[in-house]
Amino acid sequence: MSLTDSAPVDVARSASLASRHLATLSNSARNDALTALHQALDRNRDAILAANARDLEAATRAANDGSLNHSVLKRLDLSRPGKYDDMLQGILNVRDLEDPVGKVTLRTLLDEGLTLERVSCPIGVLLIIFEARPEVIANIAALAIKSGNAAILKGGKESMESFVAIANVVSEAIAGSQVPVSSVQLVKTRDVVSSLLAQDSFIDLVIPRGSNELVRFVKENTKIPVLGHADGLCSAYIHSDAKIDTAVKVVVDSKTDYPAACNALETLLVNEEVLESVFPAVAEALLNKGVSLRCDSASKAVLSKTLTAGQLAQVQSATEADYDTEFLDLVLAVKTISATGSPESAVEAAVAHINTHSSKHTDIILTESRELANLFMNSIDSAGVFWNASSRFADGMRFGFGTEVGISTNKIHSRGPVGLEGLTIYKYLIRGNGHGAGDYHDGAGGRQYLHKSLPLSD
Amino acid sequence: MSLTDSAPVDVARSASLASRHLATLSNSARNDALTALHQALDRNRDAILAANARDLEAATRAANDGSLNHSVLKRLDLSRPGKYDDMLQGILNVRDLEDPVGKVTLRTLLDEGLTLERVSCPIGVLLIIFEARPEVIANIAALAIKSGNAAILKGGKESMESFVAIANVVSEAIAGSQVPVSSVQLVKTRDVVSSLLAQDSFIDLVIPRGSNELVRFVKENTKIPVLGHADGLCSAYIHSDAKIDTAVKVVVDSKTDYPAACNALETLLVNEEVLESVFPAVAEALLNKGVSLRCDSASKAVLSKTLTAGQLAQVQSATEADYDTEFLDLVLAVKTISATGSPESAVEAAVAHINTHSSKHTDIILTESRELANLFMNSIDSAGVFWNASSRFADGMRFGFGTEVGISTNKIHSRGPVGLEGLTIYKYLIRGNGHGAGDYHDGAGGRQYLHKSLPLSD
């Protein structure tokens, strides 16, 4: 790892060269570098937290001035209980995961002595652009090294002191390993994001970690593939057979566990048959947690009958825009789904709303019917579709991936929480002994392909 | 399938709606549509070939005028022996492949009653832009339907008559199946490519099939992910221990089997130790097939001693630009690799040349050493890396994929020959019974994740 103020093109070129060597290292050589990374970060905790405290002090001043959003402070703060330890543990979790490189996923006997193999390999060079969270450096460095990819990291100015401290500490750790120093480069030069995004001949994938604005800026300004998500507009649909307890539990957890997260709930769809039975209990539980509801007329009318005047202060009328809004706050849009017709048609109406308004992140159905849950799961075009479970489970740690690069709402390559597998691609290897393709034809003397599937392990 | 002159935004929107229904169809419903597609194309062979003959006649005139490249004629001609039958057989091959949708590729028990599954699903809407080859319509329609994706096809003006004939024939076939008519739309309006490329809210993947210029134009002009390759600059390295017969066979087949193909050989690297032993035999075999050689000074000097004056007329001095040129013709660039140092360092020198100059398509090593072959295969950053086998094997049919969408030199999603799998992505499904993420923590009363890997089949 090196902290650099080189020109973006030189950073990208040296990362590309480093990536070629890194791709040939064994799993144990890559793991040794992660062990060294973990030890160095553990040993230098005090110095890094001191640097982070300086960032936090500056950011607090900026927040009090009104020049910085207060929500940044929490993301910036490495000293929050458990945060530093989680970061350290994340490195070991990644180290101890199965090697994502060199996995054979297809093996075919094309002809006698001619075999085809598909083998996983690193993508090459990753560019990670992040804002406030300094622990991203450790997460990404660990995932990049484990998956054999070189990484270029560009942090936001709010985390600069933490960034420099971490880079200096880890630089030495990596230098003592077989991983090339240029495999992880931290760019501290300011205003170089656009120049980095132009290095499409050296950089293979961009991963923006930060605000919707950052992600949108990156997507609009590069020809390099971008992995990530701008919005997290998650919805839940309460079907007419939903159990009250299940609905209350899942909706409240989805909305209130961490409202600023991309996997928090933003829209609640309620089958009209349960507007008077299930919905009031869900609404009251949400109100008790401080959630404001933006209701359509049918759902608001029901609450007007069941809630106290004090409670009703938290209930407003929804506008159409509310169903396209990622509130990232204790606000929830509520819409009624018509129950006219079959149960399937109600599910289809919920699906139509979600496929049109959601951001293809994570959506939920609450029902006791396996058939309707399957219909919903097949029809919703989102990275995650959950049945009777909170949208907050959409997370790489919770999925058991060790840690995550981010959550992707892309429709290709990698979708949902992206762990190590999302940082690999594959190549096709053929082993022959002088085979030419011209010998395979239907005419006289022509050979035919065997196309026989072989076991994946030798 | 429908032939349309609707506005691009309407085409894209209706494809997106159709894709949602298509994604929920069973494999047998999709297969039935393919059977109907095959029968209709078989039944209407004469009418389609007559339309194709009209395209060919117009194109022949244009080629004779000099306003069209002669190489287009061959690609346009559906009446070449075996071509129509291959197209028909391709549809049945795709139909009979394993269903790519609904495959469970990960199943984890997160906690009691809480399971995570990763299941393959269609990507959504594909836009295929092609030039002369009318059989692409059948290939792509088959692959799209089998993989549950909607497809928008835009052909070149050279194949317009064939295009309209095929569209009309197949339209009826699909209309009688459960596959929505808007799942496959053939856009005949001219000059709409740019407008289609702007429909990134409805179209998920663009696949250009045609000239390098077409692919580059598409890549430069859309925010939609593009799957394909502009260049196919394939290289072969003859190591010092290569067998003469193997080298001759593989190099000649790679270069001459179909020189206009993207998987044809363009650069030959020769270890200097075999310049006087293996190389002259390879060169002579190439010259006998009409190949011109663009040699560096060392390889040219050797040939000057061994070839006749007549043969030497086919040997020119290479310029640096020749090592970056996809000739697509009977021309091959030749470069000598220094043998100073270890065998590994010679392989590394070949690797360095290839990783810098090749287009990451397919590259070959000719050696008798398994260790050196593995070093080469690990180090070359290309979609295909072949040992003692022709680059011409880089092809979906030859790989056993039934047919192919194209060959990708992308570093993400799908690489090399792309078959059905490349047209799918996955979603994560969670099934619970009222689980909330807030219950999982280290504190008192907190639950812990099990993260237990489950068998992939129920």
PDB file of C-alpha atoms in Angstrom, chain B residues 1-114:
ATOM      1  CA  MET B   1     -41.760 -11.293 -32.294  1.00  0.00           C
ATOM      2  CA  SER B   2     -42.923  -8.117 -33.924  1.00  0.00           C
ATOM      3  CA  LEU B   3     -41.575  -5.939 -36.669  1.00  0.00           C
ATOM      4  CA  THR B   4     -41.945  -2.373 -35.555  1.00  0.00           C
ATOM      5  CA  ASP B   5     -41.429   1.190 -36.620  1.00  0.00           C
ATOM      6  CA  SER B   6     -42.531   2.570 -33.252  1.00  0.00           C
ATOM      7  CA  ALA B   7     -40.491   5.265 -31.510  1.00  0.00           C
ATOM      8  CA  PRO B   8     -37.440   3.879 -29.657  1.00  0.00           C
ATOM      9  CA  VAL B   9     -38.803   4.860 -26.247  1.00  0.00           C
ATOM     10  CA  ASP B  10     -42.044   2.946 -26.902  1.00  0.00           C
ATOM     11  CA  VAL B  11     -40.136  -0.067 -28.177  1.00  0.00           C
ATOM     12  CA  ALA B  12     -37.966  -0.036 -25.069  1.00  0.00           C
ATOM     13  CA  ARG B  13     -40.861   0.453 -22.660  1.00  0.00           C
ATOM     14  CA  SER B  14     -42.939  -2.344 -24.171  1.00  0.00           C
ATOM     15  CA  ALA B  15     -39.892  -4.634 -24.136  1.00  0.00           C
ATOM     16  CA  SER B  16     -39.415  -3.857 -20.463  1.00  0.00           C
ATOM     17  CA  LEU B  17     -43.037  -4.716 -19.670  1.00  0.00           C
ATOM     18  CA  ALA B  18     -42.827  -7.916 -21.745  1.00  0.00           C
ATOM     19  CA  SER B  19     -39.626  -8.912 -19.959  1.00  0.00           C
ATOM     20  CA  ARG B  20     -41.401  -8.968 -16.605  1.00  0.00           C
ATOM     21  CA  HIS B  21     -43.964 -11.483 -17.836  1.00  0.00           C
ATOM     22  CA  LEU B  22     -41.351 -13.482 -19.770  1.00  0.00           C
ATOM     23  CA  ALA B  23     -39.277 -13.799 -16.581  1.00  0.00           C
ATOM     24  CA  THR B  24     -42.093 -15.707 -14.889  1.00  0.00           C
ATOM     25  CA  LEU B  25     -42.626 -18.301 -17.672  1.00  0.00           C
ATOM     26  CA  SER B  26     -41.598 -21.918 -17.157  1.00  0.00           C
ATOM     27  CA  ASN B  27     -38.773 -23.526 -19.129  1.00  0.00           C
ATOM     28  CA  SER B  28     -41.287 -25.633 -21.064  1.00  0.00           C
ATOM     29  CA  ALA B  29     -43.300 -22.539 -22.086  1.00  0.00           C
ATOM     30  CA  ARG B  30     -40.113 -20.899 -23.342  1.00  0.00           C
ATOM     31  CA  ASN B  31     -39.068 -24.126 -25.104  1.00  0.00           C
ATOM     32  CA  ASP B  32     -42.435 -24.379 -26.847  1.00  0.00           C
ATOM     33  CA  ALA B  33     -41.864 -20.940 -28.328  1.00  0.00           C
ATOM     34  CA  LEU B  34     -38.458 -22.083 -29.617  1.00  0.00           C
ATOM     35  CA  THR B  35     -39.987 -25.153 -31.215  1.00  0.00           C
ATOM     36  CA  ALA B  36     -42.516 -22.914 -32.970  1.00  0.00           C
ATOM     37  CA  LEU B  37     -39.723 -20.570 -34.026  1.00  0.00           C
ATOM     38  CA  HIS B  38     -37.769 -23.467 -35.541  1.00  0.00           C
ATOM     39  CA  GLN B  39     -40.760 -24.850 -37.403  1.00  0.00           C
ATOM     40  CA  ALA B  40     -41.743 -21.500 -38.856  1.00  0.00           C
ATOM     41  CA  LEU B  41     -38.231 -20.781 -40.105  1.00  0.00           C
ATOM     42  CA  ASP B  42     -37.965 -24.262 -41.594  1.00  0.00           C
ATOM     43  CA  ARG B  43     -41.350 -23.987 -43.312  1.00  0.00           C
ATOM     44  CA  ASN B  44     -40.589 -20.587 -44.832  1.00  0.00           C
ATOM     45  CA  ARG B  45     -37.060 -21.305 -45.990  1.00  0.00           C
ATOM     46  CA  ASP B  46     -37.779 -20.490 -49.632  1.00  0.00           C
ATOM     47  CA  ALA B  47     -39.407 -17.144 -48.975  1.00  0.00           C
ATOM     48  CA  ILE B  48     -36.637 -16.088 -46.606  1.00  0.00           C
ATOM     49  CA  LEU B  49     -33.893 -17.170 -48.993  1.00  0.00           C
ATOM     50  CA  ALA B  50     -35.622 -15.280 -51.791  1.00  0.00           C
ATOM     51  CA  ALA B  51     -35.615 -12.111 -49.680  1.00  0.00           C
ATOM     52  CA  ASN B  52     -31.992 -12.777 -48.795  1.00  0.00           C
ATOM     53  CA  ALA B  53     -31.159 -13.126 -52.493  1.00  0.00           C
ATOM     54  CA  ARG B  54     -32.580  -9.627 -53.071  1.00  0.00           C
ATOM     55  CA  ASP B  55     -30.383  -8.247 -50.253  1.00  0.00           C
ATOM     56  CA  LEU B  56     -27.413 -10.052 -51.750  1.00  0.00           C
ATOM     57  CA  GLU B  57     -28.097  -8.699 -55.222  1.00  0.00           C
ATOM     58  CA  ALA B  58     -28.249  -5.110 -53.945  1.00  0.00           C
ATOM     59  CA  ALA B  59     -25.136  -5.641 -51.850  1.00  0.00           C
ATOM     60  CA  THR B  60     -23.251  -7.136 -54.788  1.00  0.00           C
ATOM     61  CA  ARG B  61     -24.043  -4.027 -56.823  1.00  0.00           C
ATOM     62  CA  ALA B  62     -22.884  -1.819 -53.947  1.00  0.00           C
ATOM     63  CA  ALA B  63     -19.700  -3.858 -53.569  1.00  0.00           C
ATOM     64  CA  ASN B  64     -18.981  -3.580 -57.286  1.00  0.00           C
ATOM     65  CA  ASP B  65     -19.564   0.186 -57.027  1.00  0.00           C
ATOM     66  CA  GLY B  66     -17.041   0.248 -54.217  1.00  0.00           C
ATOM     67  CA  SER B  67     -19.628   1.588 -51.750  1.00  0.00           C
ATOM     68  CA  LEU B  68     -19.645  -1.637 -49.708  1.00  0.00           C
ATOM     69  CA  ASN B  69     -16.868  -3.933 -48.548  1.00  0.00           C
ATOM     70  CA  HIS B  70     -16.819  -7.264 -50.406  1.00  0.00           C
ATOM     71  CA  SER B  71     -16.432  -9.153 -47.112  1.00  0.00           C
ATOM     72  CA  VAL B  72     -20.035  -8.164 -46.265  1.00  0.00           C
ATOM     73  CA  LEU B  73     -21.365 -10.349 -49.087  1.00  0.00           C
ATOM     74  CA  LYS B  74     -20.214 -13.575 -47.483  1.00  0.00           C
ATOM     75  CA  ARG B  75     -21.671 -12.614 -44.107  1.00  0.00           C
ATOM     76  CA  LEU B  76     -24.957 -11.588 -45.691  1.00  0.00           C
ATOM     77  CA  ASP B  77     -25.463 -14.760 -47.735  1.00  0.00           C
ATOM     78  CA  LEU B  78     -27.886 -17.160 -46.009  1.00  0.00           C
ATOM     79  CA  SER B  79     -27.776 -19.564 -48.966  1.00  0.00           C
ATOM     80  CA  ARG B  80     -24.169 -20.648 -48.420  1.00  0.00           C
ATOM     81  CA  PRO B  81     -24.045 -24.439 -47.935  1.00  0.00           C
ATOM     82  CA  GLY B  82     -25.132 -25.432 -44.439  1.00  0.00           C
ATOM     83  CA  LYS B  83     -25.735 -21.899 -43.204  1.00  0.00           C
ATOM     84  CA  TYR B  84     -29.540 -22.027 -43.039  1.00  0.00           C
ATOM     85  CA  ASP B  85     -29.492 -25.510 -41.526  1.00  0.00           C
ATOM     86  CA  ASP B  86     -26.927 -24.407 -38.970  1.00  0.00           C
ATOM     87  CA  MET B  87     -29.216 -21.523 -38.048  1.00  0.00           C
ATOM     88  CA  LEU B  88     -32.171 -23.888 -37.608  1.00  0.00           C
ATOM     89  CA  GLN B  89     -30.137 -26.424 -35.667  1.00  0.00           C
ATOM     90  CA  GLY B  90     -28.841 -23.623 -33.419  1.00  0.00           C
ATOM     91  CA  ILE B  91     -32.399 -22.923 -32.243  1.00  0.00           C
ATOM     92  CA  LEU B  92     -32.950 -26.569 -31.291  1.00  0.00           C
ATOM     93  CA  ASN B  93     -29.540 -26.739 -29.621  1.00  0.00           C
ATOM     94  CA  VAL B  94     -30.429 -23.758 -27.469  1.00  0.00           C
ATOM     95  CA  ARG B  95     -33.874 -25.165 -26.690  1.00  0.00           C
ATOM     96  CA  ASP B  96     -32.352 -28.434 -25.503  1.00  0.00           C
ATOM     97  CA  LEU B  97     -29.808 -26.816 -23.202  1.00  0.00           C
ATOM     98  CA  GLU B  98     -30.319 -26.798 -19.455  1.00  0.00           C
ATOM     99  CA  ASP B  99     -32.621 -24.022 -18.241  1.00  0.00           C
ATOM    100  CA  PRO B 100     -30.334 -21.137 -17.224  1.00  0.00           C
ATOM    101  CA  VAL B 101     -33.086 -19.550 -15.106  1.00  0.00           C
ATOM    102  CA  GLY B 102     -33.914 -20.584 -11.545  1.00  0.00           C
ATOM    103  CA  LYS B 103     -30.573 -22.207 -10.805  1.00  0.00           C
ATOM    104  CA  VAL B 104     -29.726 -22.030  -7.110  1.00  0.00           C
ATOM    105  CA  THR B 105     -26.039 -21.186  -6.775  1.00  0.00           C
ATOM    106  CA  LEU B 106     -25.849 -20.466  -3.046  1.00  0.00           C
ATOM    107  CA  ARG B 107     -28.008 -21.530  -0.104  1.00  0.00           C
ATOM    108  CA  THR B 108     -27.174 -20.499   3.450  1.00  0.00           C
ATOM    109  CA  LEU B 109     -28.979 -21.007   6.736  1.00  0.00           C
ATOM    110  CA  LEU B 110     -28.674 -17.572   8.338  1.00  0.00           C
ATOM    111  CA  ASP B 111     -30.544 -18.601  11.487  1.00  0.00           C
ATOM    112  CA  GLU B 112     -33.283 -21.035  12.465  1.00  0.00           C
ATOM    113  CA  GLY B 113     -36.126 -20.467   9.989  1.00  0.00           C
ATOM    114  CA  LEU B 114     -34.139 -17.869   8.032  1.00  0.00           C
TER     115      LEU B 114
END
